[in-house]
Each structure stands twice: as C-alpha cells, then as structure tokens.
Short mmCIF file of N, CA and C in Angstrom, two decimals:
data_model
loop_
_atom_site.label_atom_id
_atom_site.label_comp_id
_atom_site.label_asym_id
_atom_site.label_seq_id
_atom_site.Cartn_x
_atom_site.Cartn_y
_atom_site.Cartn_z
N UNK I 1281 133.31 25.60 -18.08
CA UNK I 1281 134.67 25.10 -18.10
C UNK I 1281 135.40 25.60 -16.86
N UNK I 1282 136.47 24.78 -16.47
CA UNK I 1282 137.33 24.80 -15.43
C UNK I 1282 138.12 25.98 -15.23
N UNK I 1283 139.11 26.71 -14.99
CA UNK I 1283 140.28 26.80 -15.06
C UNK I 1283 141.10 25.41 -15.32
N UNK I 1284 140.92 24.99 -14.59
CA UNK I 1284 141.94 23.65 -14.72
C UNK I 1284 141.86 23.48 -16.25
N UNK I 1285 140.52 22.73 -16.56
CA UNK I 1285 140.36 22.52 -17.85
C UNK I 1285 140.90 23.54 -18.60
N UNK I 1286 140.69 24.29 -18.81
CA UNK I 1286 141.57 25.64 -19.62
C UNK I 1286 142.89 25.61 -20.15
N UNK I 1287 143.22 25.16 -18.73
CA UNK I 1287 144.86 25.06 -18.71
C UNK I 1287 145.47 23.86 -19.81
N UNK I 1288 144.76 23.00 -19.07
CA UNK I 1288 144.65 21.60 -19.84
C UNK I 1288 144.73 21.67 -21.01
N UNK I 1289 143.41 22.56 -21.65
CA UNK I 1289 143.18 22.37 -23.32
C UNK I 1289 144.42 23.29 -23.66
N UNK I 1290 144.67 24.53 -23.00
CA UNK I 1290 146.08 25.37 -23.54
C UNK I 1290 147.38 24.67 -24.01
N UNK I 1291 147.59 23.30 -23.31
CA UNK I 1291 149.07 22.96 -22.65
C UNK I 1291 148.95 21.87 -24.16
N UNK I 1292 147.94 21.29 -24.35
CA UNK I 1292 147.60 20.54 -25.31
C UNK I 1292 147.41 21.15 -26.81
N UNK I 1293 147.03 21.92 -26.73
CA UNK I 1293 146.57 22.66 -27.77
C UNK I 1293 148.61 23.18 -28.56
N UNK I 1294 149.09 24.03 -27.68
CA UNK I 1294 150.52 24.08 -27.60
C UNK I 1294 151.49 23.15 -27.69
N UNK I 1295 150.91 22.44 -27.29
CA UNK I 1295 152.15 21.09 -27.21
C UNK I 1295 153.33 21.65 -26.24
N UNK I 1296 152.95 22.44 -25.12
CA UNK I 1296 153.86 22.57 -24.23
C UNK I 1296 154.30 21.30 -23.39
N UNK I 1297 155.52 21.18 -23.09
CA UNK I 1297 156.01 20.30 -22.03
C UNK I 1297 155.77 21.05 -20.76
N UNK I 1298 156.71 20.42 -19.51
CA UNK I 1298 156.10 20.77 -18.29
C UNK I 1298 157.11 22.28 -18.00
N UNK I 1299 158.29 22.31 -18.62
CA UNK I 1299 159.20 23.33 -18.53
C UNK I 1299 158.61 24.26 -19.02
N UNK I 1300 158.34 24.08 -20.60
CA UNK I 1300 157.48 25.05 -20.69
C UNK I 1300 156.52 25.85 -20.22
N UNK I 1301 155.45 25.34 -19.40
CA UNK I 1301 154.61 25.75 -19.38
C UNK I 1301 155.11 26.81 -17.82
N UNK I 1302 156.11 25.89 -17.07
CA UNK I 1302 156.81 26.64 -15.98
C UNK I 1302 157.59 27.90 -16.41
N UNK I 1303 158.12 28.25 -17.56
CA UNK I 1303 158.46 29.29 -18.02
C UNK I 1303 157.31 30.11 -18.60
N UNK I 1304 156.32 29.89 -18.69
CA UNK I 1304 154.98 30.77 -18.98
C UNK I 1304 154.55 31.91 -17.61
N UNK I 1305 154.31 30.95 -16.75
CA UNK I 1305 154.32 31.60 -15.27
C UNK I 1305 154.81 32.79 -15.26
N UNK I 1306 156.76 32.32 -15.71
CA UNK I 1306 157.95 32.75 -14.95
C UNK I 1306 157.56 34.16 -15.39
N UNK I 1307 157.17 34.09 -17.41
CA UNK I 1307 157.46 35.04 -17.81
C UNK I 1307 156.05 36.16 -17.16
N UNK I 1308 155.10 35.65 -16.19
CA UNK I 1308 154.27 36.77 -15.72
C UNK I 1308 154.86 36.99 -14.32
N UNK I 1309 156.44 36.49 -14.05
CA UNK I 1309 156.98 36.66 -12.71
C UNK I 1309 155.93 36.01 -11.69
N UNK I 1310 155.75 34.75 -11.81
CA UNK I 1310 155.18 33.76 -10.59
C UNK I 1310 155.95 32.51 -11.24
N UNK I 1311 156.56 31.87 -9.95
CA UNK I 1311 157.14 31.40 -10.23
C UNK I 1311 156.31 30.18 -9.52
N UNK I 1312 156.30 28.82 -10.17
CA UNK I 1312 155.68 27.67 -9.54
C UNK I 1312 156.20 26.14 -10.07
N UNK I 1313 156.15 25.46 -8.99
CA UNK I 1313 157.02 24.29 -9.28
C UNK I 1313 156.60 22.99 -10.08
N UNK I 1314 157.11 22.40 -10.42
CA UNK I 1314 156.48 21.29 -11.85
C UNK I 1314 155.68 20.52 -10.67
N UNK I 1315 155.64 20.07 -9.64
CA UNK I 1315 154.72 19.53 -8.94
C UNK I 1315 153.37 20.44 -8.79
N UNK I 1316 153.59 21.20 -8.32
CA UNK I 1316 152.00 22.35 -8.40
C UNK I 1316 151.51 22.37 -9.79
N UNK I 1317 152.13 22.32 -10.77
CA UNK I 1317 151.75 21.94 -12.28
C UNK I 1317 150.88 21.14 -12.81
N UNK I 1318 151.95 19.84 -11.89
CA UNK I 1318 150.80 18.66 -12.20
C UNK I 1318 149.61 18.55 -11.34
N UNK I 1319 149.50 18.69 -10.17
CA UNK I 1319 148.47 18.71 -9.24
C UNK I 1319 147.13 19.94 -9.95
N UNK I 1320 147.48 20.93 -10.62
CA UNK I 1320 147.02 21.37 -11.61
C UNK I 1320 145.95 20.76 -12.73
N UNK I 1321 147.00 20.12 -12.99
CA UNK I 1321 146.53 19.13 -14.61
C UNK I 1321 146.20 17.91 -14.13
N UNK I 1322 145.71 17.57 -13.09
CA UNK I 1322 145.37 15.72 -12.83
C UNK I 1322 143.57 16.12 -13.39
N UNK I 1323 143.16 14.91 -13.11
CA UNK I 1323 142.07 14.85 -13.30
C UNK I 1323 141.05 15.44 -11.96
N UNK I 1324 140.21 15.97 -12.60
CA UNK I 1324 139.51 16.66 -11.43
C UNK I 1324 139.14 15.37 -10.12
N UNK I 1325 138.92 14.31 -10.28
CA UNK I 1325 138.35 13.35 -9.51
C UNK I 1325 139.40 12.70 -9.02
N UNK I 1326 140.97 13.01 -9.01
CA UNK I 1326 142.07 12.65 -8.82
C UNK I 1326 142.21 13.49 -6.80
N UNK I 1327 142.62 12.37 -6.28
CA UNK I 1327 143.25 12.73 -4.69
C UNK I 1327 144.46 14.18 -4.48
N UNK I 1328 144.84 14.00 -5.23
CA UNK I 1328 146.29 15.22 -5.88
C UNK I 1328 145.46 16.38 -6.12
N UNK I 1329 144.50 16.44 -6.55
CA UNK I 1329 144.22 17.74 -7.73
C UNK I 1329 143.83 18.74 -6.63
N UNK I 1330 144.55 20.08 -7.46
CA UNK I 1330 144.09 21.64 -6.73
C UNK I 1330 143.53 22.03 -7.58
N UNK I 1331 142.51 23.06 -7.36
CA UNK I 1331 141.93 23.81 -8.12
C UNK I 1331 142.61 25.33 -8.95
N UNK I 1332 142.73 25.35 -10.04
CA UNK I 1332 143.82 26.65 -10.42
C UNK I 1332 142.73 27.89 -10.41
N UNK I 1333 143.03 28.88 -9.10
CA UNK I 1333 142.49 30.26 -9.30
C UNK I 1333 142.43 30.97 -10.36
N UNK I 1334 141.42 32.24 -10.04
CA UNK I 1334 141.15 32.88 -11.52
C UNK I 1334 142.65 34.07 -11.91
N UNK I 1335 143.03 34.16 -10.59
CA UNK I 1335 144.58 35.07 -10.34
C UNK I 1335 145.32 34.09 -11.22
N UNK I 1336 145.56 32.71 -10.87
CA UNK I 1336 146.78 31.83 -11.23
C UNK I 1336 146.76 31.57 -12.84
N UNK I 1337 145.03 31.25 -13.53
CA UNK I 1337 145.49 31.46 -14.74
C UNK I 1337 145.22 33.07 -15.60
N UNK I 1338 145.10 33.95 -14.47
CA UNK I 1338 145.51 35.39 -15.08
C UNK I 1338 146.59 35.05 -15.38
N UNK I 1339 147.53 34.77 -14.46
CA UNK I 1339 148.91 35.08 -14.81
C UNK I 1339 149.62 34.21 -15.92
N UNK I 1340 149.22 33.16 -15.53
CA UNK I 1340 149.49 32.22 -16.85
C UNK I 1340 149.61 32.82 -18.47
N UNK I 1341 147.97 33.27 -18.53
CA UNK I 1341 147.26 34.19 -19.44
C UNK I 1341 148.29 35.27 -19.75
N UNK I 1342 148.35 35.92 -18.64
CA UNK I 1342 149.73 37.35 -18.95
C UNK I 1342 150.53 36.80 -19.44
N UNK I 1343 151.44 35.73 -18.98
CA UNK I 1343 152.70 34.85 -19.13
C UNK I 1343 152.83 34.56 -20.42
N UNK I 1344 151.42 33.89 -21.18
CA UNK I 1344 151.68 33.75 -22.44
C UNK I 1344 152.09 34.74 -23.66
N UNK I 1345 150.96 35.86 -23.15
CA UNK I 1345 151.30 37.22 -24.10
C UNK I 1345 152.89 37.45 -24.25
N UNK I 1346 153.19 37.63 -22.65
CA UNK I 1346 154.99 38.25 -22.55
C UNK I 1346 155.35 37.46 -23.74
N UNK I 1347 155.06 36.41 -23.79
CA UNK I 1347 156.08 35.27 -24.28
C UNK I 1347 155.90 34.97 -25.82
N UNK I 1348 154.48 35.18 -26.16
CA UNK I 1348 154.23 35.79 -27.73
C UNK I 1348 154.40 36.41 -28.20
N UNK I 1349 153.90 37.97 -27.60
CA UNK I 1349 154.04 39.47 -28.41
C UNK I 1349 155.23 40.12 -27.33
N UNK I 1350 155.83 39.61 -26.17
CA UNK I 1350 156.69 40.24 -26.09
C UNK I 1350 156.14 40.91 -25.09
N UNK I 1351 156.99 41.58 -23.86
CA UNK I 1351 156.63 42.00 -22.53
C UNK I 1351 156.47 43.33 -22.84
N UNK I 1352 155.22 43.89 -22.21
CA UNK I 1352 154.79 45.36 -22.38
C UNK I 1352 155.42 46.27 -21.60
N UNK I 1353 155.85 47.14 -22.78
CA UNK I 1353 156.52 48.52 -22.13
C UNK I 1353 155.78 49.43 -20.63
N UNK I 1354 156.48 49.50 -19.51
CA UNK I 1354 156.24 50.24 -18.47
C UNK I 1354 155.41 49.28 -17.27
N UNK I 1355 154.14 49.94 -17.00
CA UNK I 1355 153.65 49.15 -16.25
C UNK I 1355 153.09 47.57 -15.72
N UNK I 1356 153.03 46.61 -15.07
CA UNK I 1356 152.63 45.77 -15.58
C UNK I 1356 150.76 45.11 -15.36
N UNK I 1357 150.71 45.17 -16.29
CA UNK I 1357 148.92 45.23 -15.98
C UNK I 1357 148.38 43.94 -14.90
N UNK I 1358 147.47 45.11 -14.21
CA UNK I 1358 147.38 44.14 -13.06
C UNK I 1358 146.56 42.66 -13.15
N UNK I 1359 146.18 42.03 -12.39
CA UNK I 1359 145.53 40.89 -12.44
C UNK I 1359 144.25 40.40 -12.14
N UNK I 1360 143.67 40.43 -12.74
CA UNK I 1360 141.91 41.02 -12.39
C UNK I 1360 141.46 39.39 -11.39
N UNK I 1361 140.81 39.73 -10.47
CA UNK I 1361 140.50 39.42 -9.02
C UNK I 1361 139.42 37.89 -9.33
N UNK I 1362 138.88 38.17 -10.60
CA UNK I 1362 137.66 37.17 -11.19
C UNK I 1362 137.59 37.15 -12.61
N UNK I 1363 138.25 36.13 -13.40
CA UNK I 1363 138.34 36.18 -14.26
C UNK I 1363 136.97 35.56 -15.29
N UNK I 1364 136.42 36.05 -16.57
CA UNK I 1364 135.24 35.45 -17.28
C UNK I 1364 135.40 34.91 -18.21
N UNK I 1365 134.55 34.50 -19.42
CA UNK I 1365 135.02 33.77 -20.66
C UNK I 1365 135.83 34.58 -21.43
N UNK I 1366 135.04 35.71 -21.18
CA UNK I 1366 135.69 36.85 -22.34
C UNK I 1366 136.67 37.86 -21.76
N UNK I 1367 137.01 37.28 -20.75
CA UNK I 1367 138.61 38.06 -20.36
C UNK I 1367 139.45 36.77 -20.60
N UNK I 1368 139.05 35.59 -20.40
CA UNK I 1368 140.00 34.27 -21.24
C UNK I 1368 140.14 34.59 -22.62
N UNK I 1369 138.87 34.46 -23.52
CA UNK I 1369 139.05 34.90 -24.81
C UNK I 1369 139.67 36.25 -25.14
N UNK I 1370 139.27 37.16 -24.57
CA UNK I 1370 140.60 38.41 -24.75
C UNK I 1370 142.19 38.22 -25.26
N UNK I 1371 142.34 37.39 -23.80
CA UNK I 1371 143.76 37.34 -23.81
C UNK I 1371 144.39 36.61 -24.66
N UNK I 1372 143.89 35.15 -24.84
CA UNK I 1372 144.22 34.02 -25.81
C UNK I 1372 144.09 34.94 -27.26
N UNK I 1373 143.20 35.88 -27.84
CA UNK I 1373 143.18 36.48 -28.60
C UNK I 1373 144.52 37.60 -29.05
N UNK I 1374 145.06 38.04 -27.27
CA UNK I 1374 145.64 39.03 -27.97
C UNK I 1374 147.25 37.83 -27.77
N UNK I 1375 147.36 37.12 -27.04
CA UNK I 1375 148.53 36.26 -26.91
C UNK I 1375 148.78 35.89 -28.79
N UNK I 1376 147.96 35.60 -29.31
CA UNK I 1376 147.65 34.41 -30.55
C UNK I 1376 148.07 35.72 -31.83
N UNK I 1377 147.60 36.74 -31.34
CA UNK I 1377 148.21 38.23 -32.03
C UNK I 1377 146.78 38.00 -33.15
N UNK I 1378 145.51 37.64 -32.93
CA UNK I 1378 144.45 37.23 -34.03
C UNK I 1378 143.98 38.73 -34.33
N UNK I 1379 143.67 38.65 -35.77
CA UNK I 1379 141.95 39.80 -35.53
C UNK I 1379 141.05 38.81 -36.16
N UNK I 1380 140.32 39.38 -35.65
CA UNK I 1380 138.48 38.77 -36.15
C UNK I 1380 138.57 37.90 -37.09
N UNK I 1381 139.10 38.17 -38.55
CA UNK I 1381 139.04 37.04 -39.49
C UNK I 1381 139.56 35.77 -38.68
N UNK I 1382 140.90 36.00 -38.62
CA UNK I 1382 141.84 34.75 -37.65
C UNK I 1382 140.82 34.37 -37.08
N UNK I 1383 140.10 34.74 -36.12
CA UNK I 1383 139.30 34.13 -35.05
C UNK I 1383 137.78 33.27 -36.04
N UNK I 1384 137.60 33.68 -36.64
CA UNK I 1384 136.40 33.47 -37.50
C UNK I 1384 137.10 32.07 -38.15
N UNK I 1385 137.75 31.86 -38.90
CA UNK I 1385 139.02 31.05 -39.34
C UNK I 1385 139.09 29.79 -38.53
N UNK I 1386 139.37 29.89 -37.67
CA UNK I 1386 139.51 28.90 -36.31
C UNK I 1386 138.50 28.61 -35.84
N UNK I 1387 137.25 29.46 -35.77
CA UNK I 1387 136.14 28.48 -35.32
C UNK I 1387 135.36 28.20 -36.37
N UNK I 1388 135.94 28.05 -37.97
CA UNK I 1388 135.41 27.09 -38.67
C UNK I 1388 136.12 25.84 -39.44
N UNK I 1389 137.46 25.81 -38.67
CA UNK I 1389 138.13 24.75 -38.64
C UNK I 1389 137.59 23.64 -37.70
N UNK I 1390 136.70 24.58 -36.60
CA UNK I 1390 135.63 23.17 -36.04
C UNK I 1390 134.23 23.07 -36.24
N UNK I 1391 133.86 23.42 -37.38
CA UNK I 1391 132.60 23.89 -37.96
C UNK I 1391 131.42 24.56 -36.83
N UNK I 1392 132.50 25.24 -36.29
CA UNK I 1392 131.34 26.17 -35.59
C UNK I 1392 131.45 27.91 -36.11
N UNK I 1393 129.92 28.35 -36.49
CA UNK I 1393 129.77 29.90 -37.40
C UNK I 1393 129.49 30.45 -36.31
N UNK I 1394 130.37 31.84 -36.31
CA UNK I 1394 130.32 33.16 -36.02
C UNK I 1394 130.05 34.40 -36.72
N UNK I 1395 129.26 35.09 -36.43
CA UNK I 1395 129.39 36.42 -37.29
C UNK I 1395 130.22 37.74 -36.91
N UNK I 1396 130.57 38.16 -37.70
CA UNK I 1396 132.12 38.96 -37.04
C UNK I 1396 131.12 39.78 -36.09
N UNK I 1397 129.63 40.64 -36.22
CA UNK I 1397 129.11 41.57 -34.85
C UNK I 1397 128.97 40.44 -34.05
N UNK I 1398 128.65 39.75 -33.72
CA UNK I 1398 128.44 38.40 -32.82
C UNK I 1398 129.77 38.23 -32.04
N UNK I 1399 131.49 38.18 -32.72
CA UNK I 1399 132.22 38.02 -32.01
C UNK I 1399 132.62 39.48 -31.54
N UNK I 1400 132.44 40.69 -32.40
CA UNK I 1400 132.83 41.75 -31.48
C UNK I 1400 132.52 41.89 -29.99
N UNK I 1401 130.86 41.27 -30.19
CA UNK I 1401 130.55 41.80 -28.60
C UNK I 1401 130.84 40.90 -27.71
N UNK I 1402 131.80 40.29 -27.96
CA UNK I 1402 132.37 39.25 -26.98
C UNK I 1402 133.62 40.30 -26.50
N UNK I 1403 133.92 41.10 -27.02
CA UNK I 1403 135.41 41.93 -26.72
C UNK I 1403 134.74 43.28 -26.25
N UNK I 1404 133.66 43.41 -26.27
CA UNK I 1404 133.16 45.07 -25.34
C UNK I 1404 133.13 44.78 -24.07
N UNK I 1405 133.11 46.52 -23.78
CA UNK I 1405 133.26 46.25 -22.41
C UNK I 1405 131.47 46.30 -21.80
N UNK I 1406 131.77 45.36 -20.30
CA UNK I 1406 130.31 44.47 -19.92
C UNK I 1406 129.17 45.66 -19.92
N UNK I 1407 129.47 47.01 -19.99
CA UNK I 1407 128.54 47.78 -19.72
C UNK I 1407 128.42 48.55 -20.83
N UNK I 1408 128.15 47.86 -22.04
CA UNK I 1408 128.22 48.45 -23.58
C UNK I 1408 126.71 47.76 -23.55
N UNK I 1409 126.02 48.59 -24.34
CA UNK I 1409 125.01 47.53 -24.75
C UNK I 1409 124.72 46.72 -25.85
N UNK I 1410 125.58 46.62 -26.64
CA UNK I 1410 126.07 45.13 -27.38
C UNK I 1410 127.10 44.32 -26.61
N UNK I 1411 127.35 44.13 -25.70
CA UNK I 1411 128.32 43.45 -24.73
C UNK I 1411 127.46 42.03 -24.57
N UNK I 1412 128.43 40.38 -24.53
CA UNK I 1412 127.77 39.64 -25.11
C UNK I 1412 128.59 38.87 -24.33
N UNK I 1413 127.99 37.88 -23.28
CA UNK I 1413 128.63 36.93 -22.30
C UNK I 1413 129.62 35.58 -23.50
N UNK I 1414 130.64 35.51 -23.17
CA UNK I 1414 130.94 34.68 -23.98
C UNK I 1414 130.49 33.35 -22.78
N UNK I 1415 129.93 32.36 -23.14
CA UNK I 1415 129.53 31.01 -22.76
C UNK I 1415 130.59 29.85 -22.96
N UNK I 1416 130.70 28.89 -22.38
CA UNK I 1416 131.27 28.20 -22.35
C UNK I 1416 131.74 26.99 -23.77
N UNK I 1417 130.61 26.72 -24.34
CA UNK I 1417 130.46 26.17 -25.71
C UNK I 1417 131.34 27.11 -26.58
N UNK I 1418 131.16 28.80 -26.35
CA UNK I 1418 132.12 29.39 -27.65
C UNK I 1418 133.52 29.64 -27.42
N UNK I 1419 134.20 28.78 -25.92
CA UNK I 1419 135.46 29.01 -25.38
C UNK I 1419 136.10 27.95 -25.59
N UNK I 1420 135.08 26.91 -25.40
CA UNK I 1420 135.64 25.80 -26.07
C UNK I 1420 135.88 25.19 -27.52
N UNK I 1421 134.91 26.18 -28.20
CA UNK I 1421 134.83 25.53 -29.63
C UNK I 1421 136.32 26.77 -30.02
N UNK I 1422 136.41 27.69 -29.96
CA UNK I 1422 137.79 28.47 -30.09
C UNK I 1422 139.23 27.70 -29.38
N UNK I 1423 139.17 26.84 -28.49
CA UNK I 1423 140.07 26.16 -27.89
C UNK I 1423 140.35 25.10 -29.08
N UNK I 1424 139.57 24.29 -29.34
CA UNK I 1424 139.62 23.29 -30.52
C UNK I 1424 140.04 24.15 -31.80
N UNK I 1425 139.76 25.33 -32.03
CA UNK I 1425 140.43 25.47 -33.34
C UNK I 1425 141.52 26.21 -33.52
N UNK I 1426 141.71 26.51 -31.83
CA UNK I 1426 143.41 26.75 -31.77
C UNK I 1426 144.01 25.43 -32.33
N UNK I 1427 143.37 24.46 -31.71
CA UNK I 1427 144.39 23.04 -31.69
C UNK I 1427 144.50 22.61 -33.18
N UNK I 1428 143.45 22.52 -33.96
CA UNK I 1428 143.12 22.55 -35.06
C UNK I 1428 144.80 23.43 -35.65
N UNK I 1429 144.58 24.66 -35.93
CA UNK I 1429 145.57 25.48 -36.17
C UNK I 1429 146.77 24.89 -35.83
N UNK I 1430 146.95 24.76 -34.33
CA UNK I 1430 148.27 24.84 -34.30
C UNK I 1430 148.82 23.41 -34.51
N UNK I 1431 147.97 22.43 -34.25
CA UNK I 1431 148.31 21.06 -34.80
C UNK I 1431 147.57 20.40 -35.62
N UNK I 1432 147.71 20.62 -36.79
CA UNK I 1432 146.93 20.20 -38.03
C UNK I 1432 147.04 18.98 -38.31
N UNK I 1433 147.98 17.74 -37.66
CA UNK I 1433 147.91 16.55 -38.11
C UNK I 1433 147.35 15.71 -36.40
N UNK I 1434 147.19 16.49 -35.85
CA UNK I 1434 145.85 15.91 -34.75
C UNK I 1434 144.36 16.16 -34.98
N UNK I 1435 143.65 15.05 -35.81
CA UNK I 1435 143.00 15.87 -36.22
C UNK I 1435 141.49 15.66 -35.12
N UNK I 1436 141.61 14.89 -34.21
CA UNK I 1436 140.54 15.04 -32.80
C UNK I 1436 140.53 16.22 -32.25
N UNK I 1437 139.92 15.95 -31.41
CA UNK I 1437 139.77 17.38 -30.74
C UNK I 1437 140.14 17.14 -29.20
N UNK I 1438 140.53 17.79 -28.56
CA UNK I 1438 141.32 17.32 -26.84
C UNK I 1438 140.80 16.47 -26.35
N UNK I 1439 141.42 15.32 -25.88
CA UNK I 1439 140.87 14.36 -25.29
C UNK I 1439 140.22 14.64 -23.50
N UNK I 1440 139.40 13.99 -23.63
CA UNK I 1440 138.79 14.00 -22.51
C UNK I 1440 139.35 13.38 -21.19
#
C-alpha cells in the first residue's frame, strides 16, 4: 500500500471533508493547502498526483492522535524518517484509543482472524524476537474495519 492510498482509505474511512483533514496536519503543526491535499488524493495515474512522504503522513498520523486523545504533554515526538506497516498500525491504534480486543473486533467485522499473540507482535519492537512485519493485506484488512466501525451503514469496503 501507498501512503497516498493510506491517506485515501483514512479520509474515507472518517468521512473527513477537505477542512478537515487540513486541520489534522495543522494539529501536528504542518500546515498544507487544500490544493496539495488534493494532488495527494488524485488517482495515482492522474497528471496532478504527488506522492505523500513517509514524514508527511507521520505527521498526519501525529495530527490525528493530537486530535483524538488530545496533544501530549511536553515534548513533541519526533517524526520517524521511514515509516512501516506497523508504525502506521501503531499509530491508527493509539489515535482510535483501541486495545487488542477493539482491534480483534474490527478485523472480524471484515472476516479476517487474528490471534491476540499474532497481533501483539505486530506492536514489538523490530529487534524482539517475536517482532512480526505487519504486511500489507493486515493494514488493509484493519483499514476496512475501521470503516466498517465507523460507518456501519456503508456496508462495501473503500472503493477503488
């Protein structure tokens, strides 16, 4: 999966408008304009389209937390240089405020099974030796049962 795509399934999944999603940014202090937004969100095979860095949807990523659980006391955590599945799933995890059941929950709202040691080692750190690449299939099937969740009378799954 993309970044772009990411973004995409997030904005959808949320039902953010375009303000919105410009106040997501804001709240990781980057500020970016509804045109860079959309050039963002076109279709990859589109003349317009930029590619969104792994920095740009860090911050996004940060942006959402502020804006869920609320901006963290003192420092502000920095922005990791290369982002992976399971620093996406991290964050969407801790933005969404889930534990494990929640998460288990949601990916069988798209009939896809997890076992709770199976999703822990998606959250260790890479040099644990149960540490467990999250893949693309289990970022996406958790994307769909955000959407699932958060919009229960859509009952497809993101359009293509």
């Amino acid at each position: 999966m993309t970044n772009n795509d990411i973004l995409r399934r997030i904005r959808y999944a949320f039902d953010f408008k375009d303000n919105a999603m410009v106040e997501v940014f804001a709240a990781a202090d980057h500020k970016v304009s509804v045109q860079q937004l959309h050039n963002w969100l076109r279709k990859d095979d589109d003349a317009q389209f930029v590619a969104l860095s792994d920095a740009e949807l860090g911050l996004y990523l940060d942006g959402l937390i502020n804006i869920k659980r609320g901006k963290r006391e003192g420092e502000t955590p920095q922005t990791l240089p290369r982002l992976t599945n399971n620093v996406i799933f991290q964050k969407l995890r801790i933005a969404l405020n889930m534990k494990a059941e929640d998460i288990l929950e949601t990916m069988q709202l798209v009939d896809f099974r997890l076992s709770k040691h199976e999703l822990s080692a998606f959250f260790r750190k890479p040099d644990h030796k149960n540490y467990r690449e999250c893949k693309d299939q289990i970022l996406r099937n958790f994307l769909n049962g955000v959407q699932r969740r958060l919009r229960p009378q859509d009952h497809s799954v993101y359009p293509q």
